[in-house]
Coordinates of C-alpha atoms and ligand atoms in Angstrom, one line a residue:
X1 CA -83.5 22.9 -89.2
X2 CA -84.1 24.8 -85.9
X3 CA -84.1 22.9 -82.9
X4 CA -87.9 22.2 -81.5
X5 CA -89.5 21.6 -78.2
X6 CA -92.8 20.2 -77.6
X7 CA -94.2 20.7 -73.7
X8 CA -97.4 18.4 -73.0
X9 CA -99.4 19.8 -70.2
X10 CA -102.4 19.3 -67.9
X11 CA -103.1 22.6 -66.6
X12 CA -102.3 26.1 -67.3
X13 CA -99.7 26.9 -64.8
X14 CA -98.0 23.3 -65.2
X15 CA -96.0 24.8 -68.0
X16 CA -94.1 27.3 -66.2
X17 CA -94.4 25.3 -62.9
X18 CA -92.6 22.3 -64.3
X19 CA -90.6 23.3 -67.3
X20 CA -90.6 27.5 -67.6
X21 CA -86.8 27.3 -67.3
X22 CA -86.1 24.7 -70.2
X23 CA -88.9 26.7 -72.6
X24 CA -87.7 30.2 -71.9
X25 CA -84.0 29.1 -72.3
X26 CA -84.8 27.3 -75.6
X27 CA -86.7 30.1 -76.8
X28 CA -83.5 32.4 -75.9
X29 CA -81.3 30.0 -78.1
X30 CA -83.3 30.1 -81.3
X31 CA -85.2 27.2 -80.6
X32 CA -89.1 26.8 -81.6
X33 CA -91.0 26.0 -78.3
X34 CA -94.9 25.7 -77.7
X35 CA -96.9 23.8 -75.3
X36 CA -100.2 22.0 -75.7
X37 CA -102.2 22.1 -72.5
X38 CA -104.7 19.6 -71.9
X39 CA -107.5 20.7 -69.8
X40 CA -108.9 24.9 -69.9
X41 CA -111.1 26.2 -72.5
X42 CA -110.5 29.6 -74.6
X43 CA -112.6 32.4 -73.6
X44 CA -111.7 31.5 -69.4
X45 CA -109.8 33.8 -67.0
X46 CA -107.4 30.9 -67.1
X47 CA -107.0 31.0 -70.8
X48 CA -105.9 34.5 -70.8
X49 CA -103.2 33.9 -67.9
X50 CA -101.9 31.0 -70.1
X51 CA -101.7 33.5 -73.5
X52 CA -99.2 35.8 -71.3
X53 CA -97.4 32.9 -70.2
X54 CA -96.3 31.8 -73.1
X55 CA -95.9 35.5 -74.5
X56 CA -93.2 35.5 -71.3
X57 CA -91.8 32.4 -72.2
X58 CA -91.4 32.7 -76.2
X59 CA -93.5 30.0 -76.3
X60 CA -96.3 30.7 -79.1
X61 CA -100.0 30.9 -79.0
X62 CA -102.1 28.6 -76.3
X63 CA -102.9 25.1 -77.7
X64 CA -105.8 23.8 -75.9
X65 CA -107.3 20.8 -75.9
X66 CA -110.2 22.6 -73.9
X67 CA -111.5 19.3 -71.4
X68 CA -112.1 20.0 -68.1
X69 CA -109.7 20.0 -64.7
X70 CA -110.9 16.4 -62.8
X71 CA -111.7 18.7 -60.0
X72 CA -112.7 21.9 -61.4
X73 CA -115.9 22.2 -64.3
X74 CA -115.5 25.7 -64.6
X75 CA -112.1 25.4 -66.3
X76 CA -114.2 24.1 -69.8
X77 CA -118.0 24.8 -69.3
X78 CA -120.1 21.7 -70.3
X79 CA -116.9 20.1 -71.8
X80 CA -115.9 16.4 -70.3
X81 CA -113.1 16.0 -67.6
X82 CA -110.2 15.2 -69.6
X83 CA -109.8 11.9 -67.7
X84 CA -113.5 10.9 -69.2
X85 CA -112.4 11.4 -72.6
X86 CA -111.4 8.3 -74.7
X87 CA -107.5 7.8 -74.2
X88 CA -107.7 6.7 -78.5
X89 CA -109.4 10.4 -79.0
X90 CA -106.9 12.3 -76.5
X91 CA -104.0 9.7 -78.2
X92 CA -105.1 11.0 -81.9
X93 CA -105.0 15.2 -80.4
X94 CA -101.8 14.6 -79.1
X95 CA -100.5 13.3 -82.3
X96 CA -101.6 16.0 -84.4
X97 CA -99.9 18.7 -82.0
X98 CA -96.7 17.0 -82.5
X99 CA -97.1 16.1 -86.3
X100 CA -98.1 19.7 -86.7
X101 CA -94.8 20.9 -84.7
X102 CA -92.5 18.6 -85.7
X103 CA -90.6 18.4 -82.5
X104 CA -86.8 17.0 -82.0
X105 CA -88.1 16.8 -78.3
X106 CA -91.3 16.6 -76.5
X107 CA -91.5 17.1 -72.5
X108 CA -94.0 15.9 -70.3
X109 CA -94.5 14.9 -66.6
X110 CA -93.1 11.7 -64.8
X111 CA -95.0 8.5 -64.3
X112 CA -96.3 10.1 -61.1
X113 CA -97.4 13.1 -62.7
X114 CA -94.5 15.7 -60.5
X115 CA -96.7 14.1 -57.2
X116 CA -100.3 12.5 -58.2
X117 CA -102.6 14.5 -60.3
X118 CA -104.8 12.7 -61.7
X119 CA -104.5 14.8 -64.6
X120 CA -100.9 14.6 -64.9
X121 CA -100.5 11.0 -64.2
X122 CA -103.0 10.8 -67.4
X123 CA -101.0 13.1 -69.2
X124 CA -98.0 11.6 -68.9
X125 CA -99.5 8.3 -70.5
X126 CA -101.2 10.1 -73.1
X127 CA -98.1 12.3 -74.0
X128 CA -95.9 8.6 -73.9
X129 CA -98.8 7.0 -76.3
X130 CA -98.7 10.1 -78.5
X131 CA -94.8 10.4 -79.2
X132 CA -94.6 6.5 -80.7
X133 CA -98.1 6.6 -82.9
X134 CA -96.7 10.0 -84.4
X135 CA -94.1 8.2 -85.8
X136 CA -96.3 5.7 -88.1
X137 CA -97.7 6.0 -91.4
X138 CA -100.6 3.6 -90.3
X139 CA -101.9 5.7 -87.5
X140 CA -104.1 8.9 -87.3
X141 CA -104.3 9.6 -91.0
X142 CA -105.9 12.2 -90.8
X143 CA -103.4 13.9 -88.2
X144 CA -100.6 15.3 -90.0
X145 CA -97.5 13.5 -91.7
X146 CA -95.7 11.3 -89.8
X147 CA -93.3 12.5 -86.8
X148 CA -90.8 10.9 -84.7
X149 CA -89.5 12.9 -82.1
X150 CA -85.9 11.7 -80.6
X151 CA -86.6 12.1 -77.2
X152 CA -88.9 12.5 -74.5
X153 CA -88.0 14.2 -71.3
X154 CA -89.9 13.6 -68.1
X155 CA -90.4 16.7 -65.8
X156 CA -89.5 15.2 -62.2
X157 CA -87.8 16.2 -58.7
X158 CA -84.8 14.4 -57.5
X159 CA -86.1 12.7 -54.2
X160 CA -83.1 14.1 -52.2
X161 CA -84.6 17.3 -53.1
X162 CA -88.0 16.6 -51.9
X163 CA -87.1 15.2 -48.5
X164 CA -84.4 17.6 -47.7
X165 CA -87.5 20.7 -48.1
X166 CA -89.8 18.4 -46.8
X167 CA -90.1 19.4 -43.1
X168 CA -89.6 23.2 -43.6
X169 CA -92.5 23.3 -46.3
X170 CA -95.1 21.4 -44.8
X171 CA -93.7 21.6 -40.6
X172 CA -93.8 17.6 -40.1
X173 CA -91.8 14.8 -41.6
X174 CA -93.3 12.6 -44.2
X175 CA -95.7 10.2 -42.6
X176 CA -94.8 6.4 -43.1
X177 CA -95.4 4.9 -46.2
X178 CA -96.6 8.1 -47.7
X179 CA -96.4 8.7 -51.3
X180 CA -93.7 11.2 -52.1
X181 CA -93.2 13.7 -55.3
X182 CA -90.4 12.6 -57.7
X183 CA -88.3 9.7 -58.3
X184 CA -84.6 8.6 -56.8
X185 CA -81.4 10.4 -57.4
X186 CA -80.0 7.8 -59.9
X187 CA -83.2 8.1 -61.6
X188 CA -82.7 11.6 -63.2
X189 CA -80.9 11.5 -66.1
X190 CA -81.1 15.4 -67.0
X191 CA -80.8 18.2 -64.5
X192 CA -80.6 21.5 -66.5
X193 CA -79.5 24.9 -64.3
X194 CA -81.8 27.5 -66.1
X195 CA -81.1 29.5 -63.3
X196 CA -80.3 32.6 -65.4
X197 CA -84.5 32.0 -66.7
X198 CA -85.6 32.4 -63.2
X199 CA -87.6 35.5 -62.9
X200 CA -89.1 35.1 -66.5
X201 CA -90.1 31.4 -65.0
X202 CA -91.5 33.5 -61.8
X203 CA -93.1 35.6 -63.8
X204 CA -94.5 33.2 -66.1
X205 CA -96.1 31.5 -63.0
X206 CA -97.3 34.5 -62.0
X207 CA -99.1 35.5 -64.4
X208 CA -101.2 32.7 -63.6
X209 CA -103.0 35.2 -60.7
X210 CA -105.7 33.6 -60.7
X211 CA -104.1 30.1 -59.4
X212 CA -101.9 32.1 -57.0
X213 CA -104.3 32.8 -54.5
X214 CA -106.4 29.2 -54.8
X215 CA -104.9 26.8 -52.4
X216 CA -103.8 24.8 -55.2
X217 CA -99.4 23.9 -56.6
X218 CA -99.2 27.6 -57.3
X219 CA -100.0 28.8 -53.4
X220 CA -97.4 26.6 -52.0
X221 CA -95.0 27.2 -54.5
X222 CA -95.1 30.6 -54.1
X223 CA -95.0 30.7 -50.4
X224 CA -91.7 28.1 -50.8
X225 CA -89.3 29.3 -48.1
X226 CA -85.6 30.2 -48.9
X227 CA -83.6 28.3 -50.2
X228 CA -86.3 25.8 -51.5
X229 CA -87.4 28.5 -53.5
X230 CA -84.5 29.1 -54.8
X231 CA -83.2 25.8 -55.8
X232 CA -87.0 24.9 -57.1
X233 CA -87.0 28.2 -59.8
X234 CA -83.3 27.6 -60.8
X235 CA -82.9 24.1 -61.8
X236 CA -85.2 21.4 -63.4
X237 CA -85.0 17.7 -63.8
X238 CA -86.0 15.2 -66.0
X239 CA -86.0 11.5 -67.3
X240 CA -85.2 10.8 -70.6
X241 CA -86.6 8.4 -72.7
X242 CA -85.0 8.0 -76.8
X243 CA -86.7 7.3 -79.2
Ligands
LIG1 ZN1 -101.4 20.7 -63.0

């Protein structure tokens, strides 16, 4: 049986943002990678970045659950924010992505969603939800067979990481109490060097142009200084969680 990787995402970009280097160096070892993304209809600008994404990172064919962005409409046209839609009905989607893939391992974001997003944050507890209903006979009949994936893997940043590019990103400290991206050191349990995917993961995100220039993840991640840069597009962490 070939290995398979499952990626559960809220936006297009998120996938090569958060976990370009794991997909593209999967894909590289004969594994079967694809990505469901959660918000973004087909037929968008957006849509069409996501289809050469994927293309870069050997990652199949866009599969959309085509809700909206909680802060952008346009990205599904009279669709419902994803965060509107009833967790059971995004729950029961979910599921039928992973029964249809069959994956050994299914990634996701961290509790925190990487650093907030609404979106993510949601993600995350649908994706969580998803991977233990695919696994029973009982649930979402209509879904697919049953799957049980081994693993989850939760996309986060080591915290010594964040802090220590803190200051030369953003040109202050951290303010007191202020919510910070990722979780503590002795919280990642998987840090994989997929530095030798770094340009396709560069490339991936860029072919997301559309997000590059918008003031959103993709602005400041592109206008990282050296070395954050560098150490952001050559490694990425997760949390696992067995199954
Ligand atoms: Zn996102």
């Amino acid at each position: 049986m070939t290995f398979s990787v499952l990626a559960v995402h809220a936006h297009p970009d998120d996938e090569a943002i958060w976990t370009g280097g794991t997909l593209a160096k999967y894909a590289d070892e004969g594994a079967r990678t694809a990505v469901v993304t959660c918000t973004g209809a087909e037929g968008t600008l957006r849509a069409r970045e996501l289809e050469r994404a994927l293309d870069i990172l050997g990652a199949g064919e866009p599969r959309l659950l085509g809700f909206a962005d909680a802060r952008n409409p346009d990205s599904a046209p009279g669709r419902p924010r994803f965060l509107d839609v009833p967790f059971d009905e995004t729950v029961g989607l979910l599921v039928g992505h992973i029964r249809d893939v069959r994956p050994d391992v299914v990634l996701t974001y961290d509790g925190f969603g990487g650093y907030g997003h609404p979106d993510h944050v949601h993600v995350h507890r649908a994706a969580l939800a998803a991977v233990e209903a695919a696994g029973y006979d009982q649930l979402y009949l209509d879904a697919g067979d049953p799957w049980r994936p081994h693993a989850l893997y939760l996309a986060t940043i080591p915290r010594s990481v964040v802090t220590s590019h803190w200051r030369a990103i953003f040109g202050a400290d951290p303010e007191p109490g202020q919510a910070l991206p990722g979780v503590p050191d002795d919280q990642v349990s998987a840090a994989l060097d997929v530095s030798r995917w770094s340009e396709r993961k560069w490339a991936a995100m860029h072919a997301h142009e559309s997000e590059v220039g918008r003031g959103a993840s993709m602005t400041m991640l592109t206008s990282l200084p050296e070395p954050a840069r560098t150490q952001m597009l050559s490694n990425e962490w997760y949390r696992r969680i067995a199954f």
